[in-house]
mmCIF file with all atom_site columns, C-alpha atoms and ligand atoms in Angstrom:
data_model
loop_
_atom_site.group_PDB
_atom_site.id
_atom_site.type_symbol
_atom_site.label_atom_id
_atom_site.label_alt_id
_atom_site.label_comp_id
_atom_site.label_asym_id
_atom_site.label_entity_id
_atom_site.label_seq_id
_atom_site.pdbx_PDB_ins_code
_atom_site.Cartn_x
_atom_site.Cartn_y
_atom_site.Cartn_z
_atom_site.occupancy
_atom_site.B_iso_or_equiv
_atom_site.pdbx_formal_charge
_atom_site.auth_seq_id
_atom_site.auth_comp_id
_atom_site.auth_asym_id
_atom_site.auth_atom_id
_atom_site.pdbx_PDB_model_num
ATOM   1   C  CA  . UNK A 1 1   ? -14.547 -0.210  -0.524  1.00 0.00 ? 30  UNK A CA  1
ATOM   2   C  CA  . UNK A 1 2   ? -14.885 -1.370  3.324   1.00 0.00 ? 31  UNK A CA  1
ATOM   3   C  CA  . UNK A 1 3   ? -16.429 2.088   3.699   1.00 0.00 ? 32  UNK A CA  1
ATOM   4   C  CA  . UNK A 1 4   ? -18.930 1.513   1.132   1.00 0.00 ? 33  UNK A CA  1
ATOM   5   C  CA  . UNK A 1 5   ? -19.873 -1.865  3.140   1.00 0.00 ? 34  UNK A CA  1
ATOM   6   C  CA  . UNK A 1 6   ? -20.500 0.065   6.406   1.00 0.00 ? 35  UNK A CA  1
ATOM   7   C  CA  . UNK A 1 7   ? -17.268 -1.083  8.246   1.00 0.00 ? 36  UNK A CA  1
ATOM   8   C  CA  . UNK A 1 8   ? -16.262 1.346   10.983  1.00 0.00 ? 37  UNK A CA  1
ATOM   9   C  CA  . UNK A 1 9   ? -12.713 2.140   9.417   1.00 0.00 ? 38  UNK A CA  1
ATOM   10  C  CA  . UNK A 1 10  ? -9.603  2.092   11.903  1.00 0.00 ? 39  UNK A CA  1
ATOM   11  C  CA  . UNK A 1 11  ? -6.525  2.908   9.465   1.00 0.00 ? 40  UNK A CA  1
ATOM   12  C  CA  . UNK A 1 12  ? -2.926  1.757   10.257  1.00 0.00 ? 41  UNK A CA  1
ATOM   13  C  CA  . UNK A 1 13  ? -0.285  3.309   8.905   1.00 0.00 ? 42  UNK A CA  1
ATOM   14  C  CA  . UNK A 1 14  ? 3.392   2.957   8.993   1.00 0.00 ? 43  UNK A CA  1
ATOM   15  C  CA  . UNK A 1 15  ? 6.629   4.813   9.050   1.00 0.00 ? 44  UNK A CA  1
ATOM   16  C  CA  . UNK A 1 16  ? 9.027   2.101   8.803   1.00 0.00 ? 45  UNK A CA  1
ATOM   17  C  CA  . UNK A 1 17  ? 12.174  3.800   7.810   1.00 0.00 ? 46  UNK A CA  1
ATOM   18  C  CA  . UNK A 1 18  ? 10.964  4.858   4.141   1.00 0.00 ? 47  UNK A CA  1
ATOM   19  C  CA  . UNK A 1 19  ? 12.978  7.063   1.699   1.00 0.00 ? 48  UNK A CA  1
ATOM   20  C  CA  . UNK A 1 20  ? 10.381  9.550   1.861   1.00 0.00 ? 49  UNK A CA  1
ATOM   21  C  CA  . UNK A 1 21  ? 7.583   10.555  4.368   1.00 0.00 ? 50  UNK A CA  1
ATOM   22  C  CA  . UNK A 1 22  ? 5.384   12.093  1.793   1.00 0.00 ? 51  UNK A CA  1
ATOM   23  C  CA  . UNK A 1 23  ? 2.960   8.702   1.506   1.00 0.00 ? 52  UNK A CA  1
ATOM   24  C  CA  . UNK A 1 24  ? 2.407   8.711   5.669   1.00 0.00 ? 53  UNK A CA  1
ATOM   25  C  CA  . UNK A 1 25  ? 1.076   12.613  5.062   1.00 0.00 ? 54  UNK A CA  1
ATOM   26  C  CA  . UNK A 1 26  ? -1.374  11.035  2.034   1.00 0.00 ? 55  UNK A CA  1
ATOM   27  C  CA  . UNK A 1 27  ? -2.850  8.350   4.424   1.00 0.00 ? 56  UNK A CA  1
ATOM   28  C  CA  . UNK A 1 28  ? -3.418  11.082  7.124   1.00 0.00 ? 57  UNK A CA  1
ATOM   29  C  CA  . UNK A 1 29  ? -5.472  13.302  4.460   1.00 0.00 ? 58  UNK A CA  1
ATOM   30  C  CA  . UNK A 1 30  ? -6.846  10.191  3.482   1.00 0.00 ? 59  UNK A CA  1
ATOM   31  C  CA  . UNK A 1 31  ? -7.611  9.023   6.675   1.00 0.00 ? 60  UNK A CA  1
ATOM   32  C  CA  . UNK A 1 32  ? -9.497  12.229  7.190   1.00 0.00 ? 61  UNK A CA  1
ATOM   33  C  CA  . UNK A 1 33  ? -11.363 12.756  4.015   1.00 0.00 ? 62  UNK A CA  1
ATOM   34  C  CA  . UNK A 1 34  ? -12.388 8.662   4.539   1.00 0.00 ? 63  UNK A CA  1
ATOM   35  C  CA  . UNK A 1 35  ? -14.235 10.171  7.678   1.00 0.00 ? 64  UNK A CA  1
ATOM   36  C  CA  . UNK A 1 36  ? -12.185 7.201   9.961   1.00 0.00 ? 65  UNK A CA  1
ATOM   37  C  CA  . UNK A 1 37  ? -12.843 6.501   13.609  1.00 0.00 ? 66  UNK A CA  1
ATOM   38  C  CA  . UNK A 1 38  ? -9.063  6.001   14.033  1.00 0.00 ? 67  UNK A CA  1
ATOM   39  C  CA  . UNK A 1 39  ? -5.889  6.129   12.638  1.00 0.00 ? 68  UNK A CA  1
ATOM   40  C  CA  . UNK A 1 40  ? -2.770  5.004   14.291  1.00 0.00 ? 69  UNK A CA  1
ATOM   41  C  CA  . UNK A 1 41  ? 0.800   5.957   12.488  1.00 0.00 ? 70  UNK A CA  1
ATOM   42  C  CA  . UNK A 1 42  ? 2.893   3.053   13.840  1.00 0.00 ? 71  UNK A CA  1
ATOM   43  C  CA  . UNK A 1 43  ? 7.067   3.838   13.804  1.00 0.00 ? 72  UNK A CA  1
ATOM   44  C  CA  . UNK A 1 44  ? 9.195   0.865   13.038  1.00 0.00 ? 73  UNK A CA  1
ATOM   45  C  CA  . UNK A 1 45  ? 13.110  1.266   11.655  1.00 0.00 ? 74  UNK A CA  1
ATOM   46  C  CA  . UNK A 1 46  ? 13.258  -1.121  9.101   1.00 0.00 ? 75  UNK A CA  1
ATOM   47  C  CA  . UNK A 1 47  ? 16.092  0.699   8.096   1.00 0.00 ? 76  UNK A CA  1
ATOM   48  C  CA  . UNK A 1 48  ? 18.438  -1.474  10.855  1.00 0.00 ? 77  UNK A CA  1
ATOM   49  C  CA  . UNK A 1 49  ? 17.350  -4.692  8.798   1.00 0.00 ? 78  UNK A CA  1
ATOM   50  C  CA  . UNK A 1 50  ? 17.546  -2.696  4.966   1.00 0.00 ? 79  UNK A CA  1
ATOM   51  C  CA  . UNK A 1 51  ? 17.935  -4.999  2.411   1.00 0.00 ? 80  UNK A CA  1
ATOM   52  C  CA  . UNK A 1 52  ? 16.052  -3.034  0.149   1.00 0.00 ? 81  UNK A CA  1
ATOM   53  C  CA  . UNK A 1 53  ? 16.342  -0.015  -2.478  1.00 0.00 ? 82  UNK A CA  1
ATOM   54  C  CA  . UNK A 1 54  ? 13.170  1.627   0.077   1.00 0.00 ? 83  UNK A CA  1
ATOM   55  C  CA  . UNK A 1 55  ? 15.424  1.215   3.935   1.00 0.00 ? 84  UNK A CA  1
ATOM   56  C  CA  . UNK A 1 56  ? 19.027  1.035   2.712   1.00 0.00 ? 85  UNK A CA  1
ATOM   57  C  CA  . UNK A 1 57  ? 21.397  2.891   0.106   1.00 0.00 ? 86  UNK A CA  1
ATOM   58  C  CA  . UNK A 1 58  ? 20.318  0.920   -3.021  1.00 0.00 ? 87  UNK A CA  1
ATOM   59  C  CA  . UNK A 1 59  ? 19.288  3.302   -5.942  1.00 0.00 ? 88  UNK A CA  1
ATOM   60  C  CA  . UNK A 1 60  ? 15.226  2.511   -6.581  1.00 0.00 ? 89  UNK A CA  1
ATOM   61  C  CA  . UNK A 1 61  ? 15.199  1.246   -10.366 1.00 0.00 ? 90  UNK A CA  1
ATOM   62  C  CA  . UNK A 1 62  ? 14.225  4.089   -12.744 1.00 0.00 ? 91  UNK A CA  1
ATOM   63  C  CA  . UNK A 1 63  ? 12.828  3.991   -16.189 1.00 0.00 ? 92  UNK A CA  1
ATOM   64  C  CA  . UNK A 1 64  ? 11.731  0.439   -16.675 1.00 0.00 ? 93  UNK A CA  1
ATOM   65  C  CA  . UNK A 1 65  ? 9.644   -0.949  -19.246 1.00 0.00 ? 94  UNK A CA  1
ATOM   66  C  CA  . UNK A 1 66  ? 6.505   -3.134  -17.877 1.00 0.00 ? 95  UNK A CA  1
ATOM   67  C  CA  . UNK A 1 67  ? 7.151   -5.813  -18.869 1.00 0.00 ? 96  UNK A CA  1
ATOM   68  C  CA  . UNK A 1 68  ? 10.415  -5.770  -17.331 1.00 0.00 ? 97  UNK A CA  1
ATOM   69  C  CA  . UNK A 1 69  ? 8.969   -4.385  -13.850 1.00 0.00 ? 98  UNK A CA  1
ATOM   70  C  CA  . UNK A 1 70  ? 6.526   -8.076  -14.490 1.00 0.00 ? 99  UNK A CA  1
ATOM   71  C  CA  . UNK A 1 71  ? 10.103  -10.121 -14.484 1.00 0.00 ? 100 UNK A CA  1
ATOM   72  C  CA  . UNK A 1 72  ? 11.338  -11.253 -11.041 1.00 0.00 ? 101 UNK A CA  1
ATOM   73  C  CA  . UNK A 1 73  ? 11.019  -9.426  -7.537  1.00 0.00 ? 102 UNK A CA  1
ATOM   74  C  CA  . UNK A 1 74  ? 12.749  -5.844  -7.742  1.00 0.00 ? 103 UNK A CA  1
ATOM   75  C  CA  . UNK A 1 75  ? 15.269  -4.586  -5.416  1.00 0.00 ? 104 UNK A CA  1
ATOM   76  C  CA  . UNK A 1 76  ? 12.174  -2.229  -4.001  1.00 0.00 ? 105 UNK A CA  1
ATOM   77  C  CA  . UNK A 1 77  ? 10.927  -5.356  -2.166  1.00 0.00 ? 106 UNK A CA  1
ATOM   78  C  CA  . UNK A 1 78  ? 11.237  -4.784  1.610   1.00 0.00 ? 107 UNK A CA  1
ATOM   79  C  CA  . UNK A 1 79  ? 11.796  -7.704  3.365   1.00 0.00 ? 108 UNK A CA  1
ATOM   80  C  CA  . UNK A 1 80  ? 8.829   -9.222  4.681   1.00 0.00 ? 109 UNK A CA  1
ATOM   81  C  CA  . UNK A 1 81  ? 6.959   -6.113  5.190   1.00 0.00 ? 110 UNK A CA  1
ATOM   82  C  CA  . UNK A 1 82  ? 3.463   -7.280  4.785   1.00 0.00 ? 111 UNK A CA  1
ATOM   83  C  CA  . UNK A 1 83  ? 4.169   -9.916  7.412   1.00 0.00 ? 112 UNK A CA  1
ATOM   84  C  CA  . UNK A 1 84  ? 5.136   -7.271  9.673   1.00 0.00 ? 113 UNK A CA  1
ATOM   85  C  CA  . UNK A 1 85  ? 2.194   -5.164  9.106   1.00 0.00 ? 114 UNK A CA  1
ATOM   86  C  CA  . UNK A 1 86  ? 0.305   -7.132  8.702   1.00 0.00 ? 115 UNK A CA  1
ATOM   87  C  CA  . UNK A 1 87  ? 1.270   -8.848  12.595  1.00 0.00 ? 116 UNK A CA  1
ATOM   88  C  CA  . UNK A 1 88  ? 0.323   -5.090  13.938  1.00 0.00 ? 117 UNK A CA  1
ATOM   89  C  CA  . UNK A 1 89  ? -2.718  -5.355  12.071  1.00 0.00 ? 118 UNK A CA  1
ATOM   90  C  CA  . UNK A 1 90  ? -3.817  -8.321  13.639  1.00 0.00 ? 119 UNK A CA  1
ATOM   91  C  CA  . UNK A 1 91  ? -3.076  -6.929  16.970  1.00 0.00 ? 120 UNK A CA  1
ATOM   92  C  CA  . UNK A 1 92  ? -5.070  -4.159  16.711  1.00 0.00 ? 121 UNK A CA  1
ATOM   93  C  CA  . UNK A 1 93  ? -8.010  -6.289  15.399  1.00 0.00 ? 122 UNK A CA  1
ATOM   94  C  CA  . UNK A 1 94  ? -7.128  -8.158  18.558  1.00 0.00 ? 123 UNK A CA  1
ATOM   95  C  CA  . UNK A 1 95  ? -7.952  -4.980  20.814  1.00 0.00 ? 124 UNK A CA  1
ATOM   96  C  CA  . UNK A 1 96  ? -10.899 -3.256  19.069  1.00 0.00 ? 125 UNK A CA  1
ATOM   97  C  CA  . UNK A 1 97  ? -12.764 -6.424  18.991  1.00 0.00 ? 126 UNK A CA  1
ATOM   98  C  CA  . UNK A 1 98  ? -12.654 -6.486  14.926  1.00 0.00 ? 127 UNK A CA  1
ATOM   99  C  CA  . UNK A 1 99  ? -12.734 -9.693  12.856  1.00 0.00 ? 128 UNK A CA  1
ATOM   100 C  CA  . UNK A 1 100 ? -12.248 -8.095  9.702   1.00 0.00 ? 129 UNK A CA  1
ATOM   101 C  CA  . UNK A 1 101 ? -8.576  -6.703  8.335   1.00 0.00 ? 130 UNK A CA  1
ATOM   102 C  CA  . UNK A 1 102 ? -8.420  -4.785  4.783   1.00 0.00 ? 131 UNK A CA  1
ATOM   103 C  CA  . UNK A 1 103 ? -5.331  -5.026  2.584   1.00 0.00 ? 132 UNK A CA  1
ATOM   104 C  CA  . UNK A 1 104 ? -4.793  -3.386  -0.148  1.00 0.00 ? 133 UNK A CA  1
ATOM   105 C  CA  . UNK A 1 105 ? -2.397  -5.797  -2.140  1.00 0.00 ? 134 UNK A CA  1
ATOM   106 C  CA  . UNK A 1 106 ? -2.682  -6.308  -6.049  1.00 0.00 ? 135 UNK A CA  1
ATOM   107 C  CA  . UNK A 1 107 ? -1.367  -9.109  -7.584  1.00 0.00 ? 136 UNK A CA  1
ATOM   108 C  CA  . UNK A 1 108 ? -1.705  -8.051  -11.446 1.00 0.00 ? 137 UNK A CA  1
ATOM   109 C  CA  . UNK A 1 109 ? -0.179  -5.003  -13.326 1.00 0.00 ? 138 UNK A CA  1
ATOM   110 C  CA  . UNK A 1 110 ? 2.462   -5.751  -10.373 1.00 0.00 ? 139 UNK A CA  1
ATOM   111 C  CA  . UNK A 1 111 ? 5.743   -6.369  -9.272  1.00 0.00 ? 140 UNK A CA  1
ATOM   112 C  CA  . UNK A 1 112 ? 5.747   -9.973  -8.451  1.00 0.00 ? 141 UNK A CA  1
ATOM   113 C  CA  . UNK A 1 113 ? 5.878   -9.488  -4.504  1.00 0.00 ? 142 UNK A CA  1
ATOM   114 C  CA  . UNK A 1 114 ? 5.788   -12.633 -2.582  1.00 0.00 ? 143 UNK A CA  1
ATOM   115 C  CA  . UNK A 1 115 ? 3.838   -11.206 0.451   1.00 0.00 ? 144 UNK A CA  1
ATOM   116 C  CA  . UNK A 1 116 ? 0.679   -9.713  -2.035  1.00 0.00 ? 145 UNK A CA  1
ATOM   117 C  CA  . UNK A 1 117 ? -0.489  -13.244 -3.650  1.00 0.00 ? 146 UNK A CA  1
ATOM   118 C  CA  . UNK A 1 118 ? -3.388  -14.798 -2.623  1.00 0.00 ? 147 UNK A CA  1
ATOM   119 C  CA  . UNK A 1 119 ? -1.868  -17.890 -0.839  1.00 0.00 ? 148 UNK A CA  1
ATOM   120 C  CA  . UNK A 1 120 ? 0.505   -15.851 1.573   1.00 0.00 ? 149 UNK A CA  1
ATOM   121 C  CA  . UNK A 1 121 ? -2.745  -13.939 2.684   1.00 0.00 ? 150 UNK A CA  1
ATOM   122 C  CA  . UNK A 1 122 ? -4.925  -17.798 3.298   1.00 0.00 ? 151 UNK A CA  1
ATOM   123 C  CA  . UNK A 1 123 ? -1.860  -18.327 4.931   1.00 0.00 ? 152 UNK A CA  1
ATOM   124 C  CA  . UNK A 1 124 ? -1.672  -15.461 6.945   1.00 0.00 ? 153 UNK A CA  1
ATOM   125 C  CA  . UNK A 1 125 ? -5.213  -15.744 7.863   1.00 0.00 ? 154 UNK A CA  1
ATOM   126 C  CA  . UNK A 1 126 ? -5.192  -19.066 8.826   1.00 0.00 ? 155 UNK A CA  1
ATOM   127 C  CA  . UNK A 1 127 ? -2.176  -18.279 11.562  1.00 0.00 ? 156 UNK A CA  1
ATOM   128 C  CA  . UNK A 1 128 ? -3.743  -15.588 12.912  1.00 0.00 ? 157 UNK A CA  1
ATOM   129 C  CA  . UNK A 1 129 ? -6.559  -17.459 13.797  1.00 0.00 ? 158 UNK A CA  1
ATOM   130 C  CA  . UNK A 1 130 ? -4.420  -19.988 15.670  1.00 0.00 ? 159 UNK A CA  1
ATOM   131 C  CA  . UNK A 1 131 ? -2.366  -16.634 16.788  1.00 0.00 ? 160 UNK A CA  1
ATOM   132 C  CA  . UNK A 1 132 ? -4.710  -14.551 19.424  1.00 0.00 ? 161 UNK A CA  1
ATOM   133 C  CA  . UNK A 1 133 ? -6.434  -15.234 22.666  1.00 0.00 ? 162 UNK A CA  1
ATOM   134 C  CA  . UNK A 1 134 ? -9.860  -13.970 20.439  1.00 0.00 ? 163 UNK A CA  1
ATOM   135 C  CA  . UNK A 1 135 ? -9.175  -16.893 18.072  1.00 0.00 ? 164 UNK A CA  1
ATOM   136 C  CA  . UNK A 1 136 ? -8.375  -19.577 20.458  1.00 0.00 ? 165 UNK A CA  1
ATOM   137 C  CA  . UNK A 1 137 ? -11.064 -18.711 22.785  1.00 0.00 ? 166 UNK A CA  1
ATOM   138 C  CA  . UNK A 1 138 ? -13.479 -18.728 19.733  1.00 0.00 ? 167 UNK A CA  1
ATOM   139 C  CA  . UNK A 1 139 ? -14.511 -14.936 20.342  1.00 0.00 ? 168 UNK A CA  1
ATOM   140 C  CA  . UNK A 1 140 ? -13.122 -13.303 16.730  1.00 0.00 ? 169 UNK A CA  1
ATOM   141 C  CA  . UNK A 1 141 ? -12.632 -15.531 13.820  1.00 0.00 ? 170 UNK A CA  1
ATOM   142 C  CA  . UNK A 1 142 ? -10.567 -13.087 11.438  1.00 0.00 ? 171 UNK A CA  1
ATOM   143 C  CA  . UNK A 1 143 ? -10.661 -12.558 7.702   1.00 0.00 ? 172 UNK A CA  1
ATOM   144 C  CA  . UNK A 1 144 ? -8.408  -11.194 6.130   1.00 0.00 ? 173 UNK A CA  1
ATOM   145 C  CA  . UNK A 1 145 ? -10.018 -8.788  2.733   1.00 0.00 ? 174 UNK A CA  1
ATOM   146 C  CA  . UNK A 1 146 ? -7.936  -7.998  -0.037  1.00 0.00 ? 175 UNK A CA  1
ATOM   147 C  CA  . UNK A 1 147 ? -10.658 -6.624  -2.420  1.00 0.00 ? 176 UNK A CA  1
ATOM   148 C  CA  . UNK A 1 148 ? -7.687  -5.363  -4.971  1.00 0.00 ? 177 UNK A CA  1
ATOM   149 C  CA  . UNK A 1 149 ? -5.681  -8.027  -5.398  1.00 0.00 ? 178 UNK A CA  1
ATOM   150 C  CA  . UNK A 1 150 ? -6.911  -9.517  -9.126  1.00 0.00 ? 179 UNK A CA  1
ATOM   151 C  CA  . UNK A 1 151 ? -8.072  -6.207  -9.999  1.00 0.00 ? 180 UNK A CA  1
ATOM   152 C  CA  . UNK A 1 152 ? -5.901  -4.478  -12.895 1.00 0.00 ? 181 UNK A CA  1
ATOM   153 C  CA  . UNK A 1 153 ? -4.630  -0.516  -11.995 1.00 0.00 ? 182 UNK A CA  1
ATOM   154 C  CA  . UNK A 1 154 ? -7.301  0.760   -14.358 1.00 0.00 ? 183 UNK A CA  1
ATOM   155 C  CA  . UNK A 1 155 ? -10.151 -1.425  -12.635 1.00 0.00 ? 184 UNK A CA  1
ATOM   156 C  CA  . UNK A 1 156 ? -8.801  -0.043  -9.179  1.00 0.00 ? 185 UNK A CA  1
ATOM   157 C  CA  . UNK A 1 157 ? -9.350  3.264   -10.525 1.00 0.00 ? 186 UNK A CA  1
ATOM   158 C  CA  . UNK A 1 158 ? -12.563 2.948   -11.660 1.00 0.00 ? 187 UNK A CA  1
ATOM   159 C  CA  . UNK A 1 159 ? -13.927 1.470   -8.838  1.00 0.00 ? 188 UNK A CA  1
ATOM   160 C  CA  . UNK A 1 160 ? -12.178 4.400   -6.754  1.00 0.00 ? 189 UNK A CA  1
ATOM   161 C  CA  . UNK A 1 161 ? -13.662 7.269   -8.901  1.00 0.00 ? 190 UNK A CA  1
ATOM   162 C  CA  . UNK A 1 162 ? -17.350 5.372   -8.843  1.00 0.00 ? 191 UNK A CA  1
ATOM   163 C  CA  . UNK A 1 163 ? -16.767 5.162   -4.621  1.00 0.00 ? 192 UNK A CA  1
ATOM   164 C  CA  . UNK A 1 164 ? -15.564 8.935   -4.681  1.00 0.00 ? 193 UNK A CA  1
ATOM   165 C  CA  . UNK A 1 165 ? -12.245 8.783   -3.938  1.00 0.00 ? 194 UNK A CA  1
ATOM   166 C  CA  . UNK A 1 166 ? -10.149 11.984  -4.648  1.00 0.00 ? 195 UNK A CA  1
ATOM   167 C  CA  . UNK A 1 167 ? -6.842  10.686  -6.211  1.00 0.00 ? 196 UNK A CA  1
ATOM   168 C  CA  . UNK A 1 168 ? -5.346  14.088  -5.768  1.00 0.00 ? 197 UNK A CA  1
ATOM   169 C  CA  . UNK A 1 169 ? -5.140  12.604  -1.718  1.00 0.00 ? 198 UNK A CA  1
ATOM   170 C  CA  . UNK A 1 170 ? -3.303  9.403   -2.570  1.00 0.00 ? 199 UNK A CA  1
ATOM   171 C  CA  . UNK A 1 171 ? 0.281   8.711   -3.454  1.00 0.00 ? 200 UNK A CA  1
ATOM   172 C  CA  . UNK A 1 172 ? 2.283   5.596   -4.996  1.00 0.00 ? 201 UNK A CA  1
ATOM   173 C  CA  . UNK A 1 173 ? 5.875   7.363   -5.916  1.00 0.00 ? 202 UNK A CA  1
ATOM   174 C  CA  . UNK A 1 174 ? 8.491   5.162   -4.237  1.00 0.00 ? 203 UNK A CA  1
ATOM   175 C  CA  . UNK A 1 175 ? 11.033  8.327   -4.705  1.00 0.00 ? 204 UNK A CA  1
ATOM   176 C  CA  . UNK A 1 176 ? 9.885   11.808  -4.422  1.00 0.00 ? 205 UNK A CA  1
ATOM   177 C  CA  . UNK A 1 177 ? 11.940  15.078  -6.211  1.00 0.00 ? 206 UNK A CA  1
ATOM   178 C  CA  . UNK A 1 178 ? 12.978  16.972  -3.488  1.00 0.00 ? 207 UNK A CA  1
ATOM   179 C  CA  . UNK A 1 179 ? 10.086  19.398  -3.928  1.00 0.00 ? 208 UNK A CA  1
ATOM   180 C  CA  . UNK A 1 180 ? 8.001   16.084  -2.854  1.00 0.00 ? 209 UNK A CA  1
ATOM   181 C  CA  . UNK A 1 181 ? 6.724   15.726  -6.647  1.00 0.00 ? 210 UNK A CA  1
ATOM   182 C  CA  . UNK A 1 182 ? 6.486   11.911  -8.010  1.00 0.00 ? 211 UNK A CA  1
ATOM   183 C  CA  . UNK A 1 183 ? 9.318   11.405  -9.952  1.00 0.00 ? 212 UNK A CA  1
ATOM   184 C  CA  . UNK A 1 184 ? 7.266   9.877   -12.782 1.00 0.00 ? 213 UNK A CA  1
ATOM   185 C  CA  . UNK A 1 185 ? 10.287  7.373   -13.356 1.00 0.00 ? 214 UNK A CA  1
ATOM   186 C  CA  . UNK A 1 186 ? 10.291  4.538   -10.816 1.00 0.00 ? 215 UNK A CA  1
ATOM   187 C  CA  . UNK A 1 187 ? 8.347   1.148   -11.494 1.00 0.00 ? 216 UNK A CA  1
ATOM   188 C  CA  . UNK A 1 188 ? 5.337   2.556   -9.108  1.00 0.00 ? 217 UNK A CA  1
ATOM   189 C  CA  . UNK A 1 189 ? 4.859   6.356   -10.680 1.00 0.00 ? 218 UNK A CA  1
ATOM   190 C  CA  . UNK A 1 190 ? 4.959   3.633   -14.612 1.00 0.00 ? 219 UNK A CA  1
ATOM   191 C  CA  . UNK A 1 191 ? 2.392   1.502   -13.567 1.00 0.00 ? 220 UNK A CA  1
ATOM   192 C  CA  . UNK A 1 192 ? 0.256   3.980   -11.912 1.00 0.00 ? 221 UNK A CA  1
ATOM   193 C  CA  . UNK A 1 193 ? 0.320   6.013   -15.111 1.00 0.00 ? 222 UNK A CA  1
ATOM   194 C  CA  . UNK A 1 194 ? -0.057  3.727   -17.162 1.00 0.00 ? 223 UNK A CA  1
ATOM   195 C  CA  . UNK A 1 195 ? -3.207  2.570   -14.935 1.00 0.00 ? 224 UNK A CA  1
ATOM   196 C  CA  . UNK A 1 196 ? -4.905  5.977   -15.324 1.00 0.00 ? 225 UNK A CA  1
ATOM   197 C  CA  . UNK A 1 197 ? -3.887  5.770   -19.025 1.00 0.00 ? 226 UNK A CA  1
ATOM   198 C  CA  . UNK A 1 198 ? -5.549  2.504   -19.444 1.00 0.00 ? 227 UNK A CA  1
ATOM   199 C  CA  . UNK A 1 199 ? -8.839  3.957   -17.090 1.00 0.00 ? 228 UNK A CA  1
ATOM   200 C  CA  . UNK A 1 200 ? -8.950  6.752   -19.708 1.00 0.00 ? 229 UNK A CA  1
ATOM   201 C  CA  . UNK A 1 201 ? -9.130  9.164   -16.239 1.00 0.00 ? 230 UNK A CA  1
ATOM   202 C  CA  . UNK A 1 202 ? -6.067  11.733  -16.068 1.00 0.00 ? 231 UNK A CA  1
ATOM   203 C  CA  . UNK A 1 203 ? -4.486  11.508  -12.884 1.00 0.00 ? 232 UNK A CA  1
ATOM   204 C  CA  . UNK A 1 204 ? -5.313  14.170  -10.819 1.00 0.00 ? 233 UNK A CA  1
ATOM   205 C  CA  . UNK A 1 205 ? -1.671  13.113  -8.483  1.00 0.00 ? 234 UNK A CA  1
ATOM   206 C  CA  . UNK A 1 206 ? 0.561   13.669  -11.950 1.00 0.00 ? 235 UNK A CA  1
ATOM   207 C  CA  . UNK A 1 207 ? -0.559  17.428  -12.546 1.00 0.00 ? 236 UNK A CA  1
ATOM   208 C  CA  . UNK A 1 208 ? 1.538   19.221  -10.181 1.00 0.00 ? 237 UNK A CA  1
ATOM   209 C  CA  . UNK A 1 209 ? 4.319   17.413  -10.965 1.00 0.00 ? 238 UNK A CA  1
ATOM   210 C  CA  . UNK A 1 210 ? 5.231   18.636  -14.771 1.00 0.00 ? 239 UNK A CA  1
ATOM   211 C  CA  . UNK A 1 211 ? 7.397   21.459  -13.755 1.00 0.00 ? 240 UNK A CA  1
ATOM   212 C  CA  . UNK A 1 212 ? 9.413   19.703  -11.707 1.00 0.00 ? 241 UNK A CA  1
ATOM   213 C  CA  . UNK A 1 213 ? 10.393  17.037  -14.247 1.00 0.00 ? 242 UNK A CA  1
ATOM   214 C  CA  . UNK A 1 214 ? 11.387  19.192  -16.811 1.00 0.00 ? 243 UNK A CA  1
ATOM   215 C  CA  . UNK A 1 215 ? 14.113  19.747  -13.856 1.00 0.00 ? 244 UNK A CA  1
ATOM   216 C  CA  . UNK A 1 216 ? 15.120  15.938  -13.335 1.00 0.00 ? 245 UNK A CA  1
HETATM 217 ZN ZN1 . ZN  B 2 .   ? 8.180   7.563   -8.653  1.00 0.00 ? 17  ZN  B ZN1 1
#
């Protein structure tokens, strides 16, 4: 979507200590196939703070119905994660000159995560303003975009597939088979499913995994 409004993309992505590595090798295809001018791959060990079923030995929650992944924030929450990416992110901006920071947050079909509503971003936004030298010496005023956030999964989709993207690139499984397959059980492989199932658009991600789940 920034693409399609002729931003000059710089990704930022992060290994922060994840179960699995297989999303950081999506957002490097992606990265490339999104024709970026940069993309950094930040490390960060969450993992020494945990507190989540993503950095520390909590089981991610399998199975779920939807409306029970809607009730309450899940154990898959990381501790103030989009705060901390979203601090590099600003830094970044700080260096290349760039007022404008793109997040992809959703706040519907979702898990109820503080850090993705519309409030903590305004907030956000309005501290990093008061945050870098570029802000107080009134050379960058930042924004921060989240053009996902009160879009369903199935309008996500269909914006993605009328901007091109190839969903066979991108990955949402919080817990990978070991043969780096989703696992087609955990609240984000359910909701992205039921997305595509909703889009009427079969997922071009789910087809290599069938085999594999007859294992599970
Ligand atoms: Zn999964």
């Amino acid at each position: 979507m920034a693409r399609d409004e002729a931003y000059e993309l710089h990704a930022l992505t992060f290994r922060y200590g994840q179960r699995h590595a297989r999303e950081v090798e999506s957002a490097k295809r992606l990265a490339t196939a999104l024709g970026a001018a940069g993309h950094k791959v930040i490390d960060l060990d969450l993992r020494q703070i945990g507190g989540s079923a993503l950095t520390a030995q909590i089981p991610v929650p399998k199975d779920r119905g939807v409306e029970e992944i809607g009730a309450g924030i899940p154990v898959t929450y990381v501790p103030a994660r989009n705060t901390i990416f979203l601090s590099y992110a600003l830094a970044w901006a700080e260096v290349l000159g760039s007022e404008d920071i793109f997040l992809g947050v959703n706040a519907l079909d979702y898990s109820g995560y503080p850090d993705c509503r519309q409030e903590y971003v305004a907030a956000f936004e309005r501290m990093a303003n008061l945050a870098t030298k570029a802000g107080v010496e009134g050379r960058l005023a930042l924004t921060i975009h989240t053009p996902l956030i009160h879009l369903t999964k199935a309008q996500i989709i269909q914006r993605g597939v009328a901007l091109g993207v190839d969903f066979a690139l991108t990955w949402s499984c919080y817990d990978p088979t070991p043969h780096g397959h989703p696992c087609r059980a955990c609240d984000s492989c359910i909701l992205r499913e039921k997305g595509f199932a909703e889009a009427g658009i079969p997922d071009p991600g789910s087809l290599s995994s069938r085999s594999d789940t007859s294992v599970r």
